[in-house]
Structures are given as structure tokens and as C-alpha cells.
mmCIF file of C-alpha atoms and ligand atoms in Angstrom:
data_model
loop_
_atom_site.group_PDB
_atom_site.id
_atom_site.type_symbol
_atom_site.label_atom_id
_atom_site.label_comp_id
_atom_site.label_asym_id
_atom_site.label_seq_id
_atom_site.Cartn_x
_atom_site.Cartn_y
_atom_site.Cartn_z
ATOM 1 C CA MET A 1 -0.053 0.053 0.094
ATOM 2 C CA SER A 2 1.446 3.435 -0.918
ATOM 3 C CA ALA A 3 1.396 6.328 1.529
ATOM 4 C CA PRO A 4 -1.737 8.556 1.664
ATOM 5 C CA LEU A 5 -1.703 11.464 -0.749
ATOM 6 C CA ARG A 6 -2.989 14.629 0.570
ATOM 7 C CA VAL A 7 -4.403 17.341 -1.588
ATOM 8 C CA LEU A 8 -5.149 20.778 -0.741
ATOM 9 C CA GLY A 9 -7.889 22.725 -2.678
ATOM 10 C CA ILE A 10 -8.357 26.327 -3.161
ATOM 11 C CA GLU A 11 -11.489 27.792 -4.716
ATOM 12 C CA SER A 12 -11.964 31.540 -5.546
ATOM 13 C CA SER A 13 -13.681 31.662 -8.902
ATOM 14 C CA CYS A 14 -16.579 33.942 -7.864
ATOM 15 C CA ASP A 15 -18.015 34.995 -4.387
ATOM 16 C CA GLU A 16 -16.793 32.129 -2.184
ATOM 17 C CA THR A 17 -13.339 31.796 -0.747
ATOM 18 C CA GLY A 18 -12.811 28.181 -0.085
ATOM 19 C CA VAL A 19 -9.926 25.984 1.008
ATOM 20 C CA ALA A 20 -9.908 22.133 1.947
ATOM 21 C CA LEU A 21 -7.706 19.216 2.530
ATOM 22 C CA VAL A 22 -8.622 15.748 1.029
ATOM 23 C CA GLU A 23 -6.803 12.491 1.529
ATOM 24 C CA LEU A 24 -6.563 9.528 -0.944
ATOM 25 C CA PRO A 25 -6.475 6.817 1.917
ATOM 26 C CA GLU A 26 -4.485 4.250 -0.177
ATOM 27 C CA GLY A 27 -2.454 6.739 -2.244
ATOM 28 C CA MET A 28 -2.764 7.364 -5.883
ATOM 29 C CA ASP A 29 -3.677 3.760 -6.907
ATOM 30 C CA GLY A 30 -6.451 3.517 -4.450
ATOM 31 C CA LEU A 31 -10.135 3.080 -5.940
ATOM 32 C CA ALA A 32 -11.865 4.614 -2.858
ATOM 33 C CA PRO A 33 -13.114 8.078 -3.204
ATOM 34 C CA PRO A 34 -10.885 10.770 -1.381
ATOM 35 C CA ARG A 35 -11.927 11.678 2.147
ATOM 36 C CA LEU A 36 -12.387 15.133 3.324
ATOM 37 C CA LEU A 37 -10.079 16.012 6.185
ATOM 38 C CA ALA A 38 -11.199 19.565 6.840
ATOM 39 C CA GLN A 39 -12.345 22.566 4.958
ATOM 40 C CA ALA A 40 -13.021 26.109 5.658
ATOM 41 C CA LEU A 41 -15.295 28.547 3.546
ATOM 42 C CA HIS A 42 -16.115 32.293 3.432
ATOM 43 C CA SER A 43 -18.999 33.606 1.500
ATOM 44 C CA GLN A 44 -18.967 37.118 0.216
ATOM 45 C CA ILE A 45 -22.944 37.148 0.036
ATOM 46 C CA ASP A 46 -23.354 39.694 2.674
ATOM 47 C CA MET A 47 -20.793 42.115 1.025
ATOM 48 C CA HIS A 48 -22.342 42.072 -2.453
ATOM 49 C CA GLN A 49 -25.861 42.046 -1.237
ATOM 50 C CA ALA A 50 -25.912 45.807 -1.259
ATOM 51 C CA TYR A 51 -25.098 45.857 -4.951
ATOM 52 C CA GLY A 52 -27.542 43.304 -6.043
ATOM 53 C CA GLY A 53 -24.989 41.068 -7.579
ATOM 54 C CA VAL A 54 -21.295 40.152 -7.533
ATOM 55 C CA VAL A 55 -18.947 43.195 -7.876
ATOM 56 C CA PRO A 56 -15.721 41.601 -9.378
ATOM 57 C CA GLU A 57 -13.174 43.929 -7.895
ATOM 58 C CA LEU A 58 -14.606 43.525 -4.547
ATOM 59 C CA ALA A 59 -14.509 39.944 -4.932
ATOM 60 C CA SER A 60 -11.113 39.733 -5.765
ATOM 61 C CA ARG A 61 -9.965 42.111 -2.900
ATOM 62 C CA ASP A 62 -12.156 39.915 -0.256
ATOM 63 C CA HIS A 63 -10.461 36.485 -1.632
ATOM 64 C CA ILE A 64 -6.933 38.200 -0.698
ATOM 65 C CA ARG A 65 -8.175 39.092 2.755
ATOM 66 C CA ARG A 66 -9.661 35.586 3.398
ATOM 67 C CA ALA A 67 -7.468 32.938 1.771
ATOM 68 C CA VAL A 68 -4.628 32.806 4.352
ATOM 69 C CA PRO A 69 -6.813 32.777 7.351
ATOM 70 C CA LEU A 70 -8.887 29.937 5.731
ATOM 71 C CA LEU A 71 -5.905 28.062 4.831
ATOM 72 C CA ARG A 72 -4.634 28.242 8.518
ATOM 73 C CA GLU A 73 -8.159 27.186 9.606
ATOM 74 C CA THR A 74 -8.279 24.152 7.365
ATOM 75 C CA LEU A 75 -4.943 22.981 8.523
ATOM 76 C CA ALA A 76 -5.835 23.454 12.163
ATOM 77 C CA GLY A 77 -9.141 21.622 11.511
ATOM 78 C CA ALA A 78 -7.245 18.567 10.151
ATOM 79 C CA GLY A 79 -4.486 18.914 13.002
ATOM 80 C CA LEU A 80 -1.888 18.973 10.331
ATOM 81 C CA GLY A 81 0.945 21.344 9.261
ATOM 82 C CA LEU A 82 1.557 22.688 5.914
ATOM 83 C CA GLU A 83 4.242 20.103 5.353
ATOM 84 C CA ALA A 84 1.501 17.421 5.310
ATOM 85 C CA VAL A 85 0.306 18.850 1.968
ATOM 86 C CA ASP A 86 1.500 16.654 -1.059
ATOM 87 C CA VAL A 87 -0.236 18.545 -3.961
ATOM 88 C CA VAL A 88 -1.786 21.821 -4.276
ATOM 89 C CA ALA A 89 -4.947 22.096 -6.322
ATOM 90 C CA TYR A 90 -6.746 25.362 -7.413
ATOM 91 C CA THR A 91 -9.543 26.614 -9.508
ATOM 92 C CA ARG A 92 -7.973 27.737 -12.718
ATOM 93 C CA GLY A 93 -11.240 28.581 -14.328
ATOM 94 C CA PRO A 94 -14.000 29.400 -15.600
ATOM 95 C CA GLY A 95 -14.824 32.323 -13.346
ATOM 96 C CA LEU A 96 -13.927 35.892 -12.671
ATOM 97 C CA ALA A 97 -10.319 36.609 -13.823
ATOM 98 C CA GLY A 98 -9.095 38.703 -10.924
ATOM 99 C CA ALA A 99 -10.939 36.312 -8.430
ATOM 100 C CA LEU A 100 -9.291 33.195 -10.051
ATOM 101 C CA LEU A 101 -6.005 34.972 -9.914
ATOM 102 C CA VAL A 102 -6.006 35.311 -6.146
ATOM 103 C CA GLY A 103 -6.397 31.405 -5.606
ATOM 104 C CA THR A 104 -4.156 30.528 -8.351
ATOM 105 C CA GLY A 105 -1.341 32.901 -7.179
ATOM 106 C CA MET A 106 -1.620 31.623 -3.648
ATOM 107 C CA ALA A 107 -1.543 27.962 -4.857
ATOM 108 C CA CYS A 108 1.350 28.361 -6.890
ATOM 109 C CA ALA A 109 3.237 30.291 -4.421
ATOM 110 C CA LEU A 110 2.462 27.738 -1.657
ATOM 111 C CA GLY A 111 3.636 25.088 -4.219
ATOM 112 C CA MET A 112 6.767 26.696 -4.768
ATOM 113 C CA ALA A 113 7.493 27.452 -1.152
ATOM 114 C CA LEU A 114 6.699 23.882 -0.088
ATOM 115 C CA ASP A 115 8.361 22.357 -3.141
ATOM 116 C CA ARG A 116 5.038 20.555 -3.906
ATOM 117 C CA PRO A 117 3.482 20.115 -7.433
ATOM 118 C CA VAL A 118 0.252 22.183 -8.324
ATOM 119 C CA LEU A 119 -2.680 21.321 -10.383
ATOM 120 C CA GLY A 120 -5.152 23.681 -11.973
ATOM 121 C CA VAL A 121 -8.883 22.424 -11.742
ATOM 122 C CA HIS A 122 -11.827 23.021 -13.708
ATOM 123 C CA HIS A 123 -14.615 24.535 -11.541
ATOM 124 C CA LEU A 124 -17.322 22.706 -12.919
ATOM 125 C CA GLU A 125 -15.541 19.383 -12.675
ATOM 126 C CA GLY A 126 -15.414 20.131 -9.056
ATOM 127 C CA HIS A 127 -19.169 20.381 -8.929
ATOM 128 C CA LEU A 128 -19.638 17.479 -11.148
ATOM 129 C CA LEU A 129 -17.457 15.185 -8.911
ATOM 130 C CA SER A 130 -18.758 16.733 -5.432
ATOM 131 C CA PRO A 131 -21.288 13.778 -4.951
ATOM 132 C CA PHE A 132 -18.177 11.562 -4.421
ATOM 133 C CA LEU A 133 -17.733 13.217 -1.138
ATOM 134 C CA SER A 134 -21.243 12.298 0.035
ATOM 135 C CA ALA A 135 -22.174 9.336 2.270
ATOM 136 C CA ASP A 136 -23.707 7.603 -0.870
ATOM 137 C CA PRO A 137 -21.189 8.325 -3.714
ATOM 138 C CA PRO A 138 -22.076 7.518 -7.154
ATOM 139 C CA GLU A 139 -20.411 5.107 -9.592
ATOM 140 C CA PHE A 140 -19.504 5.706 -13.434
ATOM 141 C CA PRO A 141 -21.298 6.009 -15.723
ATOM 142 C CA PHE A 142 -23.923 8.564 -15.117
ATOM 143 C CA VAL A 143 -25.805 11.406 -16.530
ATOM 144 C CA ALA A 144 -24.849 14.741 -14.763
ATOM 145 C CA LEU A 145 -27.032 17.773 -14.583
ATOM 146 C CA LEU A 146 -24.779 20.698 -13.955
ATOM 147 C CA VAL A 147 -26.864 23.761 -12.755
ATOM 148 C CA SER A 148 -24.830 26.622 -11.390
ATOM 149 C CA GLY A 149 -25.055 30.317 -11.633
ATOM 150 C CA GLY A 150 -23.503 30.420 -14.888
ATOM 151 C CA HIS A 151 -24.015 27.027 -16.466
ATOM 152 C CA THR A 152 -26.768 24.595 -17.302
ATOM 153 C CA GLN A 153 -25.381 21.492 -18.922
ATOM 154 C CA LEU A 154 -26.392 17.770 -19.262
ATOM 155 C CA MET A 155 -23.574 15.511 -19.641
ATOM 156 C CA GLN A 156 -22.659 11.704 -20.031
ATOM 157 C CA VAL A 157 -19.979 11.008 -17.596
ATOM 158 C CA ASP A 158 -18.042 7.760 -18.212
ATOM 159 C CA GLY A 159 -15.170 8.474 -15.878
ATOM 160 C CA VAL A 160 -12.861 11.257 -14.555
ATOM 161 C CA GLY A 161 -12.159 13.401 -17.586
ATOM 162 C CA ARG A 162 -14.630 11.477 -19.776
ATOM 163 C CA TYR A 163 -17.386 13.968 -20.366
ATOM 164 C CA THR A 164 -19.745 14.197 -23.352
ATOM 165 C CA MET A 165 -21.982 17.000 -23.629
ATOM 166 C CA LEU A 166 -25.431 16.157 -24.289
ATOM 167 C CA GLY A 167 -26.964 19.596 -24.085
ATOM 168 C CA GLU A 168 -26.606 23.162 -22.527
ATOM 169 C CA THR A 169 -28.425 26.437 -22.273
ATOM 170 C CA ILE A 170 -28.470 28.544 -25.322
ATOM 171 C CA ASP A 171 -29.078 31.613 -23.388
ATOM 172 C CA ASP A 172 -29.415 32.064 -19.451
ATOM 173 C CA ALA A 173 -28.392 29.325 -17.119
ATOM 174 C CA ALA A 174 -31.054 27.971 -14.672
ATOM 175 C CA GLY A 175 -29.322 29.722 -11.729
ATOM 176 C CA GLU A 176 -29.270 33.072 -13.749
ATOM 177 C CA ALA A 177 -33.126 32.527 -14.407
ATOM 178 C CA PHE A 178 -33.601 32.122 -10.589
ATOM 179 C CA ASP A 179 -31.193 35.065 -9.851
ATOM 180 C CA LYS A 180 -32.835 37.359 -12.555
ATOM 181 C CA THR A 181 -36.509 36.764 -11.605
ATOM 182 C CA ALA A 182 -35.879 36.998 -8.020
ATOM 183 C CA LYS A 183 -34.178 40.471 -8.664
ATOM 184 C CA MET A 184 -37.462 41.542 -10.747
ATOM 185 C CA LEU A 185 -39.401 40.677 -7.590
ATOM 186 C CA GLY A 186 -37.158 42.695 -5.444
ATOM 187 C CA LEU A 187 -35.625 39.765 -3.638
ATOM 188 C CA GLY A 188 -32.009 39.784 -2.423
ATOM 189 C CA TYR A 189 -28.982 38.156 -4.072
ATOM 190 C CA PRO A 190 -28.403 35.362 -4.718
ATOM 191 C CA GLY A 191 -31.926 34.942 -6.058
ATOM 192 C CA GLY A 192 -32.051 31.114 -5.903
ATOM 193 C CA PRO A 193 -32.686 30.645 -2.312
ATOM 194 C CA ALA A 194 -34.786 33.852 -2.054
ATOM 195 C CA LEU A 195 -37.035 32.809 -4.883
ATOM 196 C CA ALA A 196 -37.431 29.336 -3.561
ATOM 197 C CA GLY A 197 -38.246 30.662 -0.038
ATOM 198 C CA LEU A 198 -41.122 33.014 -1.388
ATOM 199 C CA ALA A 199 -42.246 30.225 -3.543
ATOM 200 C CA GLU A 200 -43.031 28.053 -0.394
ATOM 201 C CA GLN A 201 -46.004 30.279 0.272
ATOM 202 C CA GLY A 202 -47.325 30.500 -3.272
ATOM 203 C CA ASP A 203 -49.457 28.464 -5.568
ATOM 204 C CA ASP A 204 -47.289 27.100 -8.406
ATOM 205 C CA ALA A 205 -50.254 26.647 -10.982
ATOM 206 C CA ALA A 206 -51.438 30.466 -10.502
ATOM 207 C CA PHE A 207 -49.500 31.712 -13.347
ATOM 208 C CA LYS A 208 -49.187 30.080 -16.812
ATOM 209 C CA LEU A 209 -45.558 30.624 -17.764
ATOM 210 C CA PRO A 210 -43.690 28.958 -20.603
ATOM 211 C CA ARG A 211 -41.442 25.754 -20.512
ATOM 212 C CA PRO A 212 -39.171 26.669 -23.277
ATOM 213 C CA LEU A 213 -37.700 23.982 -25.642
ATOM 214 C CA MET A 214 -39.762 21.310 -23.927
ATOM 215 C CA ARG A 215 -40.888 19.571 -27.103
ATOM 216 C CA GLY A 216 -38.972 17.197 -29.301
ATOM 217 C CA ASP A 217 -35.699 15.280 -28.422
ATOM 218 C CA LEU A 218 -33.474 18.394 -28.097
ATOM 219 C CA LEU A 219 -31.426 18.448 -24.906
ATOM 220 C CA ASP A 220 -30.564 21.912 -24.844
ATOM 221 C CA PHE A 221 -32.228 24.719 -22.527
ATOM 222 C CA SER A 222 -33.504 28.308 -23.002
ATOM 223 C CA PHE A 223 -34.531 30.346 -19.957
ATOM 224 C CA ALA A 224 -34.512 33.879 -21.608
ATOM 225 C CA GLY A 225 -38.041 33.628 -22.623
ATOM 226 C CA LEU A 226 -39.322 32.509 -19.293
ATOM 227 C CA LYS A 227 -37.704 35.669 -17.690
ATOM 228 C CA THR A 228 -39.551 37.767 -20.094
ATOM 229 C CA ALA A 229 -42.920 36.199 -19.612
ATOM 230 C CA MET A 230 -42.583 36.443 -15.968
ATOM 231 C CA TRP A 231 -41.639 40.172 -16.244
ATOM 232 C CA THR A 232 -44.816 40.649 -18.322
ATOM 233 C CA GLN A 233 -47.001 39.002 -15.716
ATOM 234 C CA LEU A 234 -45.213 40.916 -12.861
ATOM 235 C CA ASN A 235 -46.008 44.223 -14.631
ATOM 236 C CA LYS A 236 -49.693 43.304 -14.676
ATOM 237 C CA LEU A 237 -49.826 42.958 -10.941
ATOM 238 C CA ASP A 238 -51.533 45.584 -8.840
ATOM 239 C CA ALA A 239 -49.129 46.383 -6.032
ATOM 240 C CA THR A 240 -51.938 48.039 -4.095
ATOM 241 C CA ALA A 241 -54.354 45.102 -4.169
ATOM 242 C CA PRO A 242 -55.041 43.422 -1.014
ATOM 243 C CA ASN A 243 -53.780 40.223 -2.371
ATOM 244 C CA ALA A 244 -50.589 41.674 -3.818
ATOM 245 C CA ALA A 245 -48.396 39.841 -1.411
ATOM 246 C CA GLN A 246 -49.921 36.497 -2.345
ATOM 247 C CA ALA A 247 -49.752 37.252 -6.067
ATOM 248 C CA ARG A 248 -46.112 37.757 -5.687
ATOM 249 C CA ALA A 249 -45.581 34.539 -3.997
ATOM 250 C CA ASP A 250 -47.832 32.739 -6.588
ATOM 251 C CA LEU A 251 -45.608 34.243 -9.275
ATOM 252 C CA ALA A 252 -42.438 33.102 -7.552
ATOM 253 C CA ALA A 253 -43.889 29.600 -7.192
ATOM 254 C CA SER A 254 -45.046 29.560 -10.825
ATOM 255 C CA THR A 255 -41.629 30.546 -12.041
ATOM 256 C CA GLN A 256 -39.798 28.040 -9.860
ATOM 257 C CA ALA A 257 -42.151 25.372 -11.231
ATOM 258 C CA ALA A 258 -41.523 26.316 -14.790
ATOM 259 C CA ILE A 259 -37.682 26.287 -14.277
ATOM 260 C CA VAL A 260 -37.804 22.829 -12.199
ATOM 261 C CA ASP A 261 -40.065 21.246 -14.757
ATOM 262 C CA VAL A 262 -37.692 21.979 -17.702
ATOM 263 C CA LEU A 263 -34.667 20.662 -15.787
ATOM 264 C CA VAL A 264 -36.710 17.504 -14.800
ATOM 265 C CA ALA A 265 -37.888 16.935 -18.437
ATOM 266 C CA LYS A 266 -34.521 17.288 -20.007
ATOM 267 C CA SER A 267 -32.840 15.128 -17.346
ATOM 268 C CA LEU A 268 -35.456 12.373 -18.084
ATOM 269 C CA LEU A 269 -34.806 12.740 -21.861
ATOM 270 C CA ALA A 270 -31.076 12.533 -21.395
ATOM 271 C CA LEU A 271 -31.578 9.161 -19.237
ATOM 272 C CA LYS A 272 -33.822 7.935 -21.870
ATOM 273 C CA GLN A 273 -31.534 8.846 -24.765
ATOM 274 C CA THR A 274 -28.198 7.273 -23.135
ATOM 275 C CA GLY A 275 -29.969 4.354 -21.468
ATOM 276 C CA LEU A 276 -28.226 5.143 -18.228
ATOM 277 C CA LYS A 277 -29.689 4.326 -14.730
ATOM 278 C CA ARG A 278 -27.731 6.686 -12.737
ATOM 279 C CA MET A 279 -27.819 10.508 -12.240
ATOM 280 C CA VAL A 280 -25.860 13.069 -10.512
ATOM 281 C CA VAL A 281 -27.057 16.730 -9.863
ATOM 282 C CA ALA A 282 -24.472 19.312 -8.937
ATOM 283 C CA GLY A 283 -24.155 23.135 -8.701
ATOM 284 C CA GLY A 284 -25.787 25.687 -6.683
ATOM 285 C CA VAL A 285 -29.368 25.117 -8.154
ATOM 286 C CA GLY A 286 -28.906 21.580 -7.063
ATOM 287 C CA ALA A 287 -29.813 22.702 -3.496
ATOM 288 C CA ASN A 288 -33.326 23.518 -4.531
ATOM 289 C CA ARG A 289 -35.783 21.415 -2.857
ATOM 290 C CA ARG A 290 -38.477 21.332 -5.490
ATOM 291 C CA LEU A 291 -35.852 20.069 -8.049
ATOM 292 C CA ARG A 292 -34.826 17.488 -5.474
ATOM 293 C CA VAL A 293 -38.183 16.093 -4.645
ATOM 294 C CA GLN A 294 -39.435 16.138 -8.388
ATOM 295 C CA LEU A 295 -36.332 14.433 -9.737
ATOM 296 C CA ASP A 296 -36.377 11.921 -7.132
ATOM 297 C CA ALA A 297 -40.083 11.001 -7.623
ATOM 298 C CA GLN A 298 -39.710 10.797 -11.511
ATOM 299 C CA CYS A 299 -36.408 8.864 -11.534
ATOM 300 C CA GLY A 300 -37.686 6.562 -8.565
ATOM 301 C CA ARG A 301 -40.466 5.440 -10.961
ATOM 302 C CA ARG A 302 -37.919 4.628 -13.624
ATOM 303 C CA GLY A 303 -35.403 2.746 -11.478
ATOM 304 C CA VAL A 304 -33.102 5.472 -11.608
ATOM 305 C CA ARG A 305 -30.788 6.394 -8.565
ATOM 306 C CA VAL A 306 -30.049 10.207 -8.244
ATOM 307 C CA HIS A 307 -26.961 11.417 -6.389
ATOM 308 C CA TYR A 308 -26.421 14.897 -4.934
ATOM 309 C CA PRO A 309 -23.651 16.580 -3.213
ATOM 310 C CA GLU A 310 -24.236 17.183 0.612
ATOM 311 C CA LEU A 311 -26.224 20.310 0.851
ATOM 312 C CA HIS A 312 -23.257 22.320 2.090
ATOM 313 C CA LEU A 313 -21.091 21.348 -1.025
ATOM 314 C CA CYS A 314 -23.886 22.240 -3.635
ATOM 315 C CA THR A 315 -22.550 25.826 -3.711
ATOM 316 C CA ASP A 316 -18.834 26.721 -4.284
ATOM 317 C CA ASN A 317 -16.338 25.475 -1.901
ATOM 318 C CA GLY A 318 -12.630 24.322 -1.711
ATOM 319 C CA ALA A 319 -13.608 20.744 -0.919
ATOM 320 C CA MET A 320 -14.917 20.002 -4.339
ATOM 321 C CA ILE A 321 -11.744 21.415 -5.901
ATOM 322 C CA ALA A 322 -9.474 19.289 -3.652
ATOM 323 C CA LEU A 323 -11.432 16.205 -4.611
ATOM 324 C CA ALA A 324 -11.367 16.958 -8.334
ATOM 325 C CA GLY A 325 -7.646 17.151 -8.092
ATOM 326 C CA ALA A 326 -7.220 14.167 -6.207
ATOM 327 C CA MET A 327 -9.675 12.092 -8.405
ATOM 328 C CA ARG A 328 -7.706 13.615 -11.586
ATOM 329 C CA LEU A 329 -4.422 12.357 -10.044
ATOM 330 C CA GLN A 330 -5.938 8.925 -8.997
ATOM 331 C CA SER A 331 -7.279 8.310 -12.404
ATOM 332 C CA GLY A 332 -4.074 9.263 -14.103
ATOM 333 C CA GLN A 333 -6.046 12.027 -15.963
ATOM 334 C CA GLY A 334 -4.079 14.848 -14.408
ATOM 335 C CA VAL A 335 -0.458 15.713 -13.947
ATOM 336 C CA ALA A 336 0.537 17.955 -11.102
ATOM 337 C CA THR A 337 3.548 20.195 -12.040
ATOM 338 C CA ARG A 338 6.321 22.124 -10.603
ATOM 339 C CA ASP A 339 6.106 24.829 -13.086
ATOM 340 C CA TYR A 340 4.765 27.501 -10.950
ATOM 341 C CA ALA A 341 4.353 30.042 -13.754
ATOM 342 C CA PHE A 342 0.504 30.246 -13.763
ATOM 343 C CA ASP A 343 -2.414 31.626 -15.834
ATOM 344 C CA VAL A 344 -6.060 31.453 -15.367
ATOM 345 C CA LYS A 345 -8.881 30.734 -17.683
ATOM 346 C CA PRO A 346 -11.822 32.823 -17.188
ATOM 347 C CA ARG A 347 -13.800 31.078 -19.951
ATOM 348 C CA TRP A 348 -13.003 27.311 -20.237
ATOM 349 C CA ASP A 349 -15.069 24.558 -21.718
ATOM 350 C CA LEU A 350 -15.171 21.392 -19.748
ATOM 351 C CA SER A 351 -14.948 19.078 -22.638
ATOM 352 C CA ALA A 352 -11.638 20.867 -23.504
ATOM 353 C CA VAL A 353 -10.039 19.889 -20.300
HETATM 354 O O1 KG4 B 410 -22.507 26.604 -8.208
HETATM 355 P P1 KG4 B 410 -22.833 27.998 -7.515
HETATM 356 O O2 KG4 B 410 -22.633 28.160 -6.222
HETATM 357 O O3 KG4 B 410 -21.890 29.062 -8.291
HETATM 358 C C1 KG4 B 410 -21.557 28.882 -9.709
HETATM 359 O O4 KG4 B 410 -20.543 28.276 -9.907
HETATM 360 O O5 KG4 B 410 -22.239 29.816 -10.260
HETATM 361 O O6 KG4 B 410 -24.322 28.386 -8.075
HETATM 362 C C2 KG4 B 410 -24.879 29.577 -7.612
HETATM 363 C C3 KG4 B 410 -26.396 29.636 -8.188
HETATM 364 C C4 KG4 B 410 -27.006 30.875 -8.059
HETATM 365 O O7 KG4 B 410 -27.748 31.225 -9.312
HETATM 366 C C5 KG4 B 410 -27.974 30.644 -6.926
HETATM 367 O O8 KG4 B 410 -29.207 31.597 -7.024
HETATM 368 C C6 KG4 B 410 -28.377 29.299 -7.044
HETATM 369 O O9 KG4 B 410 -27.103 28.696 -7.459
HETATM 370 N N1 KG4 B 410 -28.924 28.527 -5.882
HETATM 371 C C7 KG4 B 410 -30.269 28.094 -5.973
HETATM 372 C C8 KG4 B 410 -30.507 27.581 -4.783
HETATM 373 N N2 KG4 B 410 -29.293 27.785 -4.027
HETATM 374 C C9 KG4 B 410 -28.420 28.464 -4.712
HETATM 375 N N3 KG4 B 410 -31.229 28.181 -7.114
HETATM 376 C C10 KG4 B 410 -32.412 27.606 -6.572
HETATM 377 N N4 KG4 B 410 -32.637 27.080 -5.326
HETATM 378 C C11 KG4 B 410 -31.627 27.123 -4.362
HETATM 379 N N5 KG4 B 410 -32.208 26.798 -3.117
HETATM 380 ZN ZN1 ZN B 411 -19.841 27.103 -9.017
#
């Protein structure tokens, strides 16, 4: 048995600074998924809330402030020192360029100072593999529904680094649809949890909203039309009417229902087209309760197992980056390097990794 391999992960692509340490228990030849030793996270949500969205320059500056304390917290949580780190993995993209540079710069500086190799990780691969840290990890192959703030993709996943794109959004991402419609309703940022919260009190059948691209066997998504339709309905509401608050909740519920219906229908279609019986849902929107309930019900009827990341690992975090780095090394699909001259990839296609 080879010695355990410990991978430090650093995430700073958007509005969360995350640091985590995972361990491959049996070294790089082991088949068991990596184990999370410790992680620390700081969300910038409170800071950006006043602006109604992420302010890139503020995000970068805050990552700089948080990164080292979070690293210390992670090591303390694991009861280990810096010398215990074997490889430093970091989010190389996609994301905000300035924000990515903070985590990347820190990872490469650490690698150089410790004489340890570094490995750039694709942020979406982190989301995609994050259910491997759950108590009920999936097995390859599976269909993955990746639903984050900037991406909505269906993929066939045959193994680490073996991803085939089945469909993706042609305009807004599902998370963006949540965020933008929540903003129209005057709800806070990020909109997903806020809209989902208001929807709890509403009637999801009160408003007829479109389910774009639902017909046919196309696996692509489109959410821009839904946003416009929702805006039209919102403008018809009378804010002074006695039932105004209920109407807003109804509109939130109807909007969430439309987004979830499309995500569930396309997921079922992808399962049908690939013949696969396993599914993984990852990314921030994967935390949505309605999506989970509906997908579990529909997939259960078809004998399909659905795997989710632990709720706290649905949104951005360092654990998924450490994990993706470790799984890349474990599967021989990634090479950590002692070349510390770094760059970042704000735009980066997962199938090009
Ligand atoms: O994956 P993520 O943390 O960041 C990106 O990589 O983009 O996803 C953030 C997105 C935001 O659009 C947020 O509104 C959405 O995930 N989100 C949710 C929920 N929690 C987060 N959307 C719907 N329901 C939720 N409970
Ligand atoms: Zn993300």
C-alpha cells in the first residue's frame, strides 16, 4: 500500500473563498473516493448584497483578505501542518479573472515555497464530482445535470475526464433565471434561495409560464423567454391590491415550477437517450428542494438512482476542488507540475480539459 496522498484545494472563482484538504487513503492507486479531512469557507454574499450582484473587484480583494486565514483554519481543523500537503490544487477557471488569480497565485506560491506540485482544476469538474464526497457516492457512468449560476449542462460522464456534452443552455443558465427573476421581484441576491423561499408560500399553478424547448428530443435549454414572460406577468400585478403579497408568492412559485419542470424533463430525456440508470445533480441550483423532490419522484419510478452532493457542498467550496484534483491524480487523468508560472482561464469549456 502506498502512502496517503493529501491534496489541498483552493477555490476563488466567484464569491466564495474555499480551502480544503482531502486525502486519498491508499495513495494514488486506490479506488476509494478521497476523504475530506477539513475545510473552511467564507461567503461574500453579505458584502455583495448591497449591490444586487457580485462586484468583481470587491470579490478579488476579499479573496485576498480571506485566503490565508482560511488555509490556517483548514490545517488546524485537520490537525496537520503545511508540510502534510502533497499537492496543491486550485480553480484555474472558469470564473472571474481577478478572483481566479487570487487562488491561483496563492496555490502556486505555496507550491513553490513547499516544493510541492500544483494542479489547475476546472470549477465545473469540481461541482460534477462533488457527490463523491457524500455518504452515498455514485459510480460511473452517469448522466450529470450541472446547474450553477453560470452554467446549465447535461453530460454523459463515463469516468474522470471522460465527459460528453449532451445539451446546454443557449441563453441564460438555470441559476441565472432564478437570480434574474428574483431580482425583478425585489428579492435579495443570490436569488435562488430567495425565490425558492417565497415560492413556499405560493401556488405554483397560479400563473401560466412557458416551458421553453420542452418539445422534441433536443437536450438544450433556454430560459430567457421565461424571464420575459415572468416580467410581463409581474407588470400586470396591482401592487396596491389586498392580495398583492400572495400574487407575488404565486408568481415566484410558478416561476420556480417552470424552471424545475424543464430541468426534470430534460434530465429524463437524457437518461432515456443514453439508457443510463444513474444520475448526478450538481451546482448551486442542485440545492433547490423542489428540483430534488421532483427528480427523485420521476427517477424513482424509472429505477434511476439520483446522487446529490451534501447540501453544504452544492454551492462553491474548496472541498470539491481538492476532490477533483485528487480524483484527476488517482485516475491518471491529471499531472501535477512544478512549473509555477501560472495563468487562469476565465472561459474554459469542460470538454476541452
Ligand atoms: O454553483 P454555484 O454556487 O456558483 C456558480 O458556480 O455559479 O451556483 C450559484 C447559483 C446561483 O444562481 C444561486 O441563485 C443558485 O445557485 N442557488 C439556488 C439555490 N441555492 C443556490 N437556486 C435555486 N434554489 C436554491 N435553493
Ligand atoms: Zn460553482
